[in-house]
CSV table of C-alpha atoms in Angstrom, one decimal:
chain,number,residue,atom,x,y,z
A,1,UNK,CA,111.9,110.4,82.1
A,2,UNK,CA,110.5,111.3,78.7
A,3,UNK,CA,110.7,115.0,79.5
A,4,UNK,CA,114.4,114.9,80.3
A,5,UNK,CA,116.9,116.1,77.8
A,6,UNK,CA,118.9,112.9,78.3
A,7,UNK,CA,119.0,110.0,80.7
A,8,UNK,CA,121.9,107.6,81.2
A,9,UNK,CA,122.9,105.4,84.2
A,10,UNK,CA,125.0,102.7,82.5
A,11,UNK,CA,128.3,103.4,84.3
A,12,UNK,CA,129.5,104.2,87.9
A,13,UNK,CA,130.3,107.7,86.9
A,14,UNK,CA,126.6,108.5,86.5
A,15,UNK,CA,125.2,111.3,88.7
A,16,UNK,CA,123.0,110.2,91.6
A,17,UNK,CA,119.7,109.2,90.0
A,18,UNK,CA,121.4,109.0,86.6
A,19,UNK,CA,123.0,111.6,84.3
A,20,UNK,CA,120.3,114.0,83.2
A,21,UNK,CA,117.9,113.2,86.1
A,22,UNK,CA,118.5,116.7,87.4
A,23,UNK,CA,118.0,118.4,84.0
A,24,UNK,CA,121.6,118.5,82.9
A,25,UNK,CA,122.2,118.0,79.2
A,26,UNK,CA,125.6,116.4,79.5
A,27,UNK,CA,126.7,113.3,81.2
A,28,UNK,CA,129.7,112.9,83.5
A,29,UNK,CA,131.6,111.2,80.6
A,30,UNK,CA,131.0,114.1,78.3
A,31,UNK,CA,128.2,112.5,76.2
A,32,UNK,CA,125.6,115.2,75.4
A,33,UNK,CA,121.8,114.8,74.9
A,34,UNK,CA,122.1,114.4,71.1
A,35,UNK,CA,124.6,111.6,71.4
A,36,UNK,CA,122.6,110.0,74.2
A,37,UNK,CA,119.5,109.9,72.1
A,38,UNK,CA,121.3,108.7,69.0
A,39,UNK,CA,122.6,105.8,71.1
A,40,UNK,CA,119.0,105.1,72.2
A,41,UNK,CA,118.0,105.0,68.6
A,42,UNK,CA,120.8,102.6,67.9
A,43,UNK,CA,119.6,100.2,70.6
A,44,UNK,CA,116.0,100.4,69.4
A,45,UNK,CA,117.2,99.7,65.8
A,46,UNK,CA,119.2,96.7,67.0
A,47,UNK,CA,116.1,95.3,68.8
A,48,UNK,CA,114.3,95.2,65.5
A,49,UNK,CA,117.3,93.8,63.7
A,50,UNK,CA,117.6,91.1,66.3
A,51,UNK,CA,114.0,90.0,65.8
A,52,UNK,CA,114.4,89.5,62.1
A,53,UNK,CA,117.8,87.9,62.6
A,54,UNK,CA,116.3,85.3,65.0
A,55,UNK,CA,113.6,84.4,62.4
A,56,UNK,CA,116.2,84.0,59.7
A,57,UNK,CA,118.4,81.9,61.9
A,58,UNK,CA,115.5,79.6,62.7
A,59,UNK,CA,115.2,79.0,59.0
A,60,UNK,CA,118.9,78.2,58.7
A,61,UNK,CA,120.0,81.4,57.0
A,62,UNK,CA,123.5,82.8,57.3
A,63,UNK,CA,123.5,86.0,59.4
A,64,UNK,CA,127.2,86.6,60.1
A,65,UNK,CA,127.4,90.0,58.5
A,66,UNK,CA,124.4,91.2,60.4
A,67,UNK,CA,125.6,89.7,63.7
A,68,UNK,CA,128.9,91.7,63.2
A,69,UNK,CA,126.9,95.0,63.0
A,70,UNK,CA,124.9,94.1,66.1
A,71,UNK,CA,128.1,93.4,68.1
A,72,UNK,CA,130.0,96.5,66.7
A,73,UNK,CA,127.1,98.8,67.5
A,74,UNK,CA,126.7,97.5,71.1
A,75,UNK,CA,130.4,98.1,71.5
A,76,UNK,CA,130.0,101.6,70.0
A,77,UNK,CA,127.5,102.6,72.8
A,78,UNK,CA,129.9,101.7,75.7
A,79,UNK,CA,131.0,104.6,78.0
A,80,UNK,CA,133.9,106.5,76.6
A,81,UNK,CA,134.0,105.0,73.1
A,82,UNK,CA,132.7,107.7,70.7
A,83,UNK,CA,131.7,111.4,71.0
A,84,UNK,CA,131.4,112.3,67.3
A,85,UNK,CA,127.9,113.2,66.0
A,86,UNK,CA,128.8,112.4,62.4
A,87,UNK,CA,130.1,108.9,63.4
A,88,UNK,CA,126.9,108.3,65.3
A,89,UNK,CA,124.9,109.1,62.2
A,90,UNK,CA,127.2,106.8,60.2
A,91,UNK,CA,126.7,104.0,62.6
A,92,UNK,CA,122.9,104.4,62.4
A,93,UNK,CA,123.2,104.2,58.6
A,94,UNK,CA,125.2,101.0,59.1
A,95,UNK,CA,122.4,99.6,61.2
A,96,UNK,CA,119.9,100.6,58.5
A,97,UNK,CA,122.1,98.9,55.9
A,98,UNK,CA,122.1,95.7,58.0
A,99,UNK,CA,118.3,96.1,58.3
A,100,UNK,CA,117.9,96.0,54.5
A,101,UNK,CA,120.2,93.1,54.2
A,102,UNK,CA,118.5,91.2,57.0
A,103,UNK,CA,115.0,91.7,55.6
A,104,UNK,CA,116.3,90.5,52.3
A,105,UNK,CA,117.9,87.4,53.9
A,106,UNK,CA,114.7,86.6,55.8
A,107,UNK,CA,112.6,87.1,52.7
A,108,UNK,CA,114.8,84.7,50.7
A,109,UNK,CA,114.7,82.2,53.6
A,110,UNK,CA,110.9,82.3,53.6
A,111,UNK,CA,110.7,82.0,49.8
A,112,UNK,CA,113.2,79.1,49.8
A,113,UNK,CA,111.2,77.3,52.5
A,114,UNK,CA,107.6,78.3,51.7
A,115,UNK,CA,107.6,79.5,48.1
A,116,UNK,CA,106.9,83.0,46.7
A,117,UNK,CA,103.6,84.4,47.9
A,118,UNK,CA,100.8,85.0,45.4
A,119,UNK,CA,97.6,86.9,45.7
A,120,UNK,CA,94.8,85.1,47.6
A,121,UNK,CA,91.4,86.0,49.0
A,122,UNK,CA,91.2,85.0,52.7
A,123,UNK,CA,88.0,84.4,54.7
A,124,UNK,CA,87.9,86.9,57.5
A,125,UNK,CA,86.2,86.3,60.9
A,126,UNK,CA,84.6,83.0,59.7
A,127,UNK,CA,85.5,79.9,61.8
A,128,UNK,CA,84.1,76.6,62.7
A,129,UNK,CA,85.0,73.2,64.3
A,130,UNK,CA,88.0,72.7,66.6
A,131,UNK,CA,90.3,75.6,66.1
A,132,UNK,CA,93.8,77.0,66.9
A,133,UNK,CA,94.4,80.7,66.5
A,134,UNK,CA,98.0,81.8,65.8
A,135,UNK,CA,99.3,85.3,66.1
A,136,UNK,CA,102.7,86.9,65.6
A,137,UNK,CA,105.2,86.5,62.8
A,138,UNK,CA,106.7,83.1,63.1
A,139,UNK,CA,106.0,81.3,59.8
A,140,UNK,CA,108.4,78.5,60.6
A,141,UNK,CA,106.3,77.6,63.7
A,142,UNK,CA,103.1,77.8,61.6
A,143,UNK,CA,104.4,75.4,59.1
A,144,UNK,CA,105.3,72.8,61.8
A,145,UNK,CA,101.9,73.3,63.4
A,146,UNK,CA,100.2,72.6,60.1
A,147,UNK,CA,102.2,69.4,59.6
A,148,UNK,CA,101.5,68.3,63.2
A,149,UNK,CA,97.7,68.9,63.0
A,150,UNK,CA,97.1,67.6,59.5
A,151,UNK,CA,94.4,65.0,59.5
A,152,UNK,CA,93.6,65.6,63.2
A,153,UNK,CA,90.2,67.3,62.7
A,154,UNK,CA,91.6,70.7,63.7
A,155,UNK,CA,91.4,74.0,61.8
A,156,UNK,CA,94.1,76.6,61.9
A,157,UNK,CA,93.4,80.3,61.8
A,158,UNK,CA,95.7,83.3,61.6
A,159,UNK,CA,95.6,86.6,63.5
A,160,UNK,CA,97.2,90.0,62.8
A,161,UNK,CA,100.7,89.7,61.2
A,162,UNK,CA,100.1,86.0,60.4
A,163,UNK,CA,97.5,87.0,57.7
A,164,UNK,CA,100.2,87.0,55.0
A,165,UNK,CA,100.9,83.3,55.7
A,166,UNK,CA,98.0,82.5,53.4
A,167,UNK,CA,99.9,83.8,50.4
A,168,UNK,CA,102.7,81.2,50.7
A,169,UNK,CA,102.1,78.1,48.5
A,170,UNK,CA,103.7,75.7,50.9
A,171,UNK,CA,101.4,76.9,53.7
A,172,UNK,CA,98.3,77.4,51.6
A,173,UNK,CA,98.4,73.8,50.4
A,174,UNK,CA,97.2,72.6,53.8
A,175,UNK,CA,93.4,72.5,53.6
A,176,UNK,CA,93.0,73.0,57.3
A,177,UNK,CA,94.6,76.5,57.1
A,178,UNK,CA,91.2,78.1,56.9
A,179,UNK,CA,91.3,81.9,57.3
A,180,UNK,CA,92.0,85.0,59.4
A,181,UNK,CA,90.3,86.1,62.6
A,182,UNK,CA,90.6,89.6,64.1
A,183,UNK,CA,92.7,92.6,63.2
A,184,UNK,CA,95.9,94.1,64.7
A,185,UNK,CA,97.7,92.7,67.7
A,186,UNK,CA,96.0,94.9,70.3
A,187,UNK,CA,92.5,93.4,69.9
A,188,UNK,CA,93.7,90.3,71.7
A,189,UNK,CA,91.9,90.7,75.0
A,190,UNK,CA,88.4,91.0,73.4
A,191,UNK,CA,89.1,88.6,70.6
A,192,UNK,CA,90.7,85.8,72.7
A,193,UNK,CA,87.9,86.1,75.2
A,194,UNK,CA,85.5,85.4,72.4
A,195,UNK,CA,87.6,82.7,70.8
A,196,UNK,CA,86.8,79.3,72.5
A,197,UNK,CA,89.6,77.3,71.0
A,198,UNK,CA,93.3,77.3,71.8
A,199,UNK,CA,95.7,80.2,71.0
A,200,UNK,CA,99.4,80.4,70.2
A,201,UNK,CA,101.3,83.7,70.6
A,202,UNK,CA,104.6,84.0,68.8
A,203,UNK,CA,107.1,86.9,68.6
A,204,UNK,CA,106.4,90.4,69.9
A,205,UNK,CA,102.7,90.3,69.7
A,206,UNK,CA,101.4,89.3,73.2
A,207,UNK,CA,99.0,91.4,75.3
A,208,UNK,CA,99.1,90.0,78.9
A,209,UNK,CA,95.6,88.8,79.9
A,210,UNK,CA,94.3,90.8,82.9
A,211,UNK,CA,91.2,91.2,85.0
A,212,UNK,CA,88.4,88.9,84.1
A,213,UNK,CA,90.2,87.2,81.2
A,214,UNK,CA,89.5,83.5,81.3
A,215,UNK,CA,91.4,82.4,78.3
A,216,UNK,CA,94.9,82.0,80.0
A,217,UNK,CA,94.3,78.3,80.3
A,218,UNK,CA,93.9,78.1,76.5
A,219,UNK,CA,96.9,80.4,75.7
A,220,UNK,CA,100.3,79.0,74.6
A,221,UNK,CA,103.4,81.1,74.1
A,222,UNK,CA,106.2,80.0,71.8
A,223,UNK,CA,109.9,80.6,71.5
A,224,UNK,CA,111.1,83.9,73.1
A,225,UNK,CA,107.5,84.8,74.1
A,226,UNK,CA,106.5,84.2,77.7
A,227,UNK,CA,104.0,85.2,80.3
A,228,UNK,CA,103.2,83.9,83.8
A,229,UNK,CA,100.4,81.4,84.1
A,230,UNK,CA,100.6,80.6,80.4
A,231,UNK,CA,101.9,77.3,79.0
A,232,UNK,CA,105.1,77.4,76.9
A,233,UNK,CA,104.7,75.5,73.7
A,234,UNK,CA,107.7,73.2,73.0
A,235,UNK,CA,108.4,71.1,69.9
A,236,UNK,CA,105.9,68.5,71.1
A,237,UNK,CA,102.5,69.7,69.9
A,238,UNK,CA,100.6,66.7,71.6
A,239,UNK,CA,99.3,68.7,74.6
A,240,UNK,CA,98.1,71.5,72.4
A,241,UNK,CA,96.3,69.1,70.1
A,242,UNK,CA,94.8,67.2,72.9
A,243,UNK,CA,93.4,70.3,74.6
A,244,UNK,CA,92.1,71.7,71.3
A,245,UNK,CA,90.1,68.5,70.5
A,246,UNK,CA,88.7,68.6,74.1
A,247,UNK,CA,87.3,72.1,73.7
A,248,UNK,CA,83.9,72.9,72.2
A,249,UNK,CA,83.7,73.8,68.5
A,250,UNK,CA,84.3,77.4,67.6
A,251,UNK,CA,81.2,79.6,67.7
A,252,UNK,CA,80.4,83.3,67.1
A,253,UNK,CA,82.5,83.8,63.9
A,254,UNK,CA,80.1,83.7,61.0
A,255,UNK,CA,81.2,86.7,58.8
A,256,UNK,CA,81.3,86.6,55.0
A,257,UNK,CA,84.1,89.1,54.9
A,258,UNK,CA,87.3,88.5,53.0
A,259,UNK,CA,90.8,90.1,52.9
A,260,UNK,CA,93.4,90.2,50.2
A,261,UNK,CA,97.1,89.4,50.8
A,262,UNK,CA,100.0,87.7,49.0
A,263,UNK,CA,101.3,90.5,46.8
A,264,UNK,CA,105.0,89.8,47.3
A,265,UNK,CA,107.3,92.1,45.5
A,266,UNK,CA,108.5,89.3,43.3
A,267,UNK,CA,105.0,88.6,42.2
A,268,UNK,CA,104.3,92.3,41.6
A,269,UNK,CA,107.5,92.7,39.5
A,270,UNK,CA,105.9,90.1,37.2
A,271,UNK,CA,103.3,92.8,36.5
A,272,UNK,CA,106.0,95.4,35.7
A,273,UNK,CA,105.2,95.7,31.9
A,274,UNK,CA,101.5,96.3,32.6
A,275,UNK,CA,102.3,98.8,35.4
A,276,UNK,CA,104.8,100.7,33.2
A,277,UNK,CA,102.3,100.8,30.3
A,278,UNK,CA,99.7,102.2,32.7
A,279,UNK,CA,102.1,104.8,34.0
A,280,UNK,CA,103.1,105.9,30.6
A,281,UNK,CA,99.5,106.0,29.5
A,282,UNK,CA,98.6,108.2,32.5
A,283,UNK,CA,96.4,105.6,34.0
A,284,UNK,CA,98.6,105.3,37.1
A,285,UNK,CA,99.5,108.7,38.5
A,286,UNK,CA,101.2,107.8,41.9
A,287,UNK,CA,102.2,105.0,44.2
A,288,UNK,CA,101.5,105.3,47.9
A,289,UNK,CA,103.3,103.1,50.5
A,290,UNK,CA,101.0,103.2,53.5
A,291,UNK,CA,102.5,100.8,56.0
A,292,UNK,CA,103.8,100.2,59.5
A,293,UNK,CA,102.7,99.2,63.0
A,294,UNK,CA,99.3,99.9,64.3
A,295,UNK,CA,98.5,100.8,67.9
A,296,UNK,CA,95.3,101.5,69.9
A,297,UNK,CA,93.5,104.8,69.6
A,298,UNK,CA,91.8,107.1,67.2
A,299,UNK,CA,95.0,109.0,66.0
A,300,UNK,CA,95.8,105.9,63.9
A,301,UNK,CA,92.5,106.4,62.0
A,302,UNK,CA,94.7,108.9,60.1
A,303,UNK,CA,95.9,106.0,57.9
A,304,UNK,CA,92.4,104.8,57.1
A,305,UNK,CA,91.3,108.4,56.3
A,306,UNK,CA,94.4,108.8,54.1
A,307,UNK,CA,94.1,105.4,52.3
A,308,UNK,CA,90.4,105.8,51.5
A,309,UNK,CA,91.0,109.3,50.2
A,310,UNK,CA,93.8,108.4,47.7
A,311,UNK,CA,92.5,108.9,44.2
A,312,UNK,CA,91.5,105.9,42.0
A,313,UNK,CA,94.4,106.4,39.7
A,314,UNK,CA,96.9,105.6,42.5
A,315,UNK,CA,98.3,102.3,43.8
A,316,UNK,CA,98.5,101.6,47.5
A,317,UNK,CA,101.2,99.3,48.8
A,318,UNK,CA,101.1,98.2,52.4
A,319,UNK,CA,102.7,95.8,54.9
A,320,UNK,CA,102.7,95.2,58.7
A,321,UNK,CA,99.6,95.3,60.9
A,322,UNK,CA,98.8,98.9,60.1
A,323,UNK,CA,96.9,97.7,57.1
A,324,UNK,CA,94.1,96.5,59.4
A,325,UNK,CA,93.0,100.1,59.6
A,326,UNK,CA,91.9,100.0,56.0
A,327,UNK,CA,92.3,96.5,54.5
A,328,UNK,CA,88.6,95.8,54.8
A,329,UNK,CA,87.9,98.3,52.0
A,330,UNK,CA,87.6,97.1,48.4
A,331,UNK,CA,90.0,99.4,46.5
A,332,UNK,CA,89.2,97.7,43.2
A,333,UNK,CA,91.4,98.1,40.1
A,334,UNK,CA,93.1,101.0,38.3
A,335,UNK,CA,90.4,102.3,35.9
A,336,UNK,CA,91.0,101.0,32.4
A,337,UNK,CA,93.2,98.1,33.6
A,338,UNK,CA,93.1,94.9,35.6
A,339,UNK,CA,95.9,96.1,38.0
A,340,UNK,CA,94.7,96.0,41.6
A,341,UNK,CA,95.0,99.3,43.5
A,342,UNK,CA,95.7,97.6,46.8
A,343,UNK,CA,98.8,95.4,47.2
A,344,UNK,CA,99.6,93.7,50.5
A,345,UNK,CA,103.4,93.0,50.5
A,346,UNK,CA,103.1,91.0,53.7
A,347,UNK,CA,104.5,91.2,57.2
A,348,UNK,CA,106.6,94.1,58.6
A,349,UNK,CA,109.8,92.3,57.5
A,350,UNK,CA,108.4,92.4,53.9
A,351,UNK,CA,108.5,96.2,53.9
A,352,UNK,CA,111.7,96.1,51.9
A,353,UNK,CA,109.6,94.8,49.0
A,354,UNK,CA,108.3,98.4,48.5
A,355,UNK,CA,111.9,99.5,48.0
A,356,UNK,CA,112.6,96.7,45.5
A,357,UNK,CA,109.5,97.8,43.5
A,358,UNK,CA,110.6,101.4,43.6
A,359,UNK,CA,114.2,100.5,42.5
A,360,UNK,CA,112.7,98.5,39.6
A,361,UNK,CA,110.5,101.4,38.6
A,362,UNK,CA,113.5,103.8,38.9
A,363,UNK,CA,115.5,101.6,36.6
A,364,UNK,CA,112.7,101.1,34.0
A,365,UNK,CA,111.8,104.7,33.9
A,366,UNK,CA,115.3,106.1,34.1
A,367,UNK,CA,114.3,108.3,37.0
A,368,UNK,CA,116.1,108.6,40.4
A,369,UNK,CA,114.1,106.9,43.2
A,370,UNK,CA,113.4,110.2,45.0
A,371,UNK,CA,112.0,111.7,41.8
A,372,UNK,CA,109.5,108.8,41.3
A,373,UNK,CA,105.8,109.5,41.8
A,374,UNK,CA,106.0,107.6,45.1
A,375,UNK,CA,104.9,108.7,48.6
A,376,UNK,CA,105.8,106.8,51.8
A,377,UNK,CA,103.6,107.2,54.9
A,378,UNK,CA,104.6,105.1,57.9
A,379,UNK,CA,102.9,104.4,61.2
A,380,UNK,CA,105.3,103.4,63.9
A,381,UNK,CA,104.7,101.7,67.2
A,382,UNK,CA,107.9,99.8,68.2
A,383,UNK,CA,111.4,98.9,67.5
A,384,UNK,CA,111.0,97.0,64.2
A,385,UNK,CA,109.6,100.2,62.7
A,386,UNK,CA,112.7,102.1,63.9
A,387,UNK,CA,114.9,99.6,62.0
A,388,UNK,CA,112.7,100.0,58.8
A,389,UNK,CA,113.0,103.7,58.9
A,390,UNK,CA,116.8,103.5,59.3
A,391,UNK,CA,116.9,101.1,56.4
A,392,UNK,CA,115.0,103.6,54.2
A,393,UNK,CA,117.4,106.4,55.3
A,394,UNK,CA,120.4,104.2,54.5
A,395,UNK,CA,119.0,103.7,51.0
A,396,UNK,CA,118.7,107.5,50.6
A,397,UNK,CA,114.9,107.5,50.5
A,398,UNK,CA,113.5,111.0,51.2
A,399,UNK,CA,110.2,112.7,51.8
A,400,UNK,CA,108.8,110.1,54.2
A,401,UNK,CA,105.8,111.0,56.4
A,402,UNK,CA,105.9,109.5,59.9
A,403,UNK,CA,103.1,109.4,62.5
A,404,UNK,CA,100.8,109.6,64.1
A,405,UNK,CA,103.0,111.1,66.8
A,406,UNK,CA,106.7,111.9,66.9
A,407,UNK,CA,109.1,109.5,68.7
A,408,UNK,CA,109.9,110.6,72.3
A,409,UNK,CA,113.5,109.7,71.8
A,410,UNK,CA,114.1,112.2,69.0
A,411,UNK,CA,114.8,115.8,70.1
A,412,UNK,CA,114.6,119.0,68.1
A,413,UNK,CA,118.2,118.9,67.0
A,414,UNK,CA,118.0,115.3,65.7
A,415,UNK,CA,114.7,115.9,64.0
A,416,UNK,CA,116.0,119.1,62.3
A,417,UNK,CA,118.9,117.0,61.0
A,418,UNK,CA,116.6,114.3,59.6
A,419,UNK,CA,114.4,117.0,58.0
A,420,UNK,CA,117.4,118.6,56.3
A,421,UNK,CA,119.0,115.3,55.2
A,422,UNK,CA,115.9,113.3,54.3
A,423,UNK,CA,113.0,115.8,54.3
A,424,UNK,CA,111.3,113.7,57.0
A,425,UNK,CA,107.8,115.0,57.7
A,426,UNK,CA,105.4,114.3,60.6
A,427,UNK,CA,101.8,113.4,59.7
A,428,UNK,CA,99.2,116.1,60.5
A,429,UNK,CA,95.7,116.2,59.0
A,430,UNK,CA,95.2,113.4,56.5
A,431,UNK,CA,93.4,115.5,53.9
A,432,UNK,CA,95.9,118.3,54.1
A,433,UNK,CA,98.8,115.9,53.9
A,434,UNK,CA,97.3,114.2,50.9
A,435,UNK,CA,97.1,117.5,49.0
A,436,UNK,CA,100.8,118.0,49.7
A,437,UNK,CA,101.7,114.5,48.5
A,438,UNK,CA,99.7,114.8,45.3
A,439,UNK,CA,101.3,118.2,44.6
A,440,UNK,CA,104.9,117.8,45.9
A,441,UNK,CA,107.1,120.8,46.2
A,442,UNK,CA,110.8,120.6,45.6
A,443,UNK,CA,112.9,120.4,48.7
A,444,UNK,CA,114.6,123.8,49.5
A,445,UNK,CA,118.3,123.3,50.1
A,446,UNK,CA,119.9,125.4,52.8
A,447,UNK,CA,123.3,126.6,51.7
A,448,UNK,CA,125.5,127.6,54.6
A,449,UNK,CA,127.5,130.9,54.1
């Protein structure tokens, strides 16, 4: 269906096979392809919003204002409700606003429960003893698991988006939270096959085991995550602990690698005086936000190529699992300072931290956000990234590069609008893009006659 101008089959007025299935660009109700695709973007944004809302609700946070936006937007997409392009854009911006609010609410809930993350060096791919590997984003589950396994002779290891857990003081205090194993979510089949302990999959990070995979009997899903022939982990951790202790000790993970994480924006803002001094002294020239979701394939090597080519007088801020393309590299410090060049803000929901840092810089330097020496380059894979992009648009952030491939749900009309309003760019060649980022040209305004 991706080659169709539009596709909709949500009501009984739909053409046989669905409106758009024969190539028409307008549905029976009068909705055209632009509105159809904008409503698709709304739904994708709401999916990401719902994920963060669920995590915050688990931590006891108040989410009423966000819940209202979710309900209102779903109502907005019903048949025969709205046919205004401008109002569709306004509703998308409302979703983006709710996204910013929700990420802030979730961040505060994490900080209230687990403390404010601080920088930490985490052992990578080094594991021993009886072990449980936890992947996903659910820090509330991880805390309860650490409490349940304390003193049981079991080591806990993180995978993918769980890496930032090591930065939280209330999680790091558990001596049996040992390190991180593996990279982004999609290495699961190979990694889990090699891992001979138990595994817990939380949130939207499961890759169904197929073929010769023999780890399904050691795989536990939690919460909303589910898969056939896999045990669902409930609040009782006893069966998981019993199986973990019955399995052999972990073998085959003997690396001396390390990874850095824990650069929460509140911690980074504590360095604001040093950063401003370095900017004013010309020691820091630019800030690069290189963040987002990773996915399989060489095209995403773009982000490693870009990150490793960024000059030494620039700071790199990152979040989400896209950082696993380049977080094995030692970026060192800004020459002439002790300021680290690489700052890992945390999980994808911590992406709003980059905006908080930019706003603080804007205020301190007396410069509008879009005139700061900041470049934002995002990799996208799924619906949380759509919400983050909408949140950035709602804040008026411009000049974002998005890649490594354009979303299939955005057509030429919508992309042209986003280019005009926000100067959105698609990634191309990393080296060519870097030259443009280091030598930005003013946006050319098109004035209608």
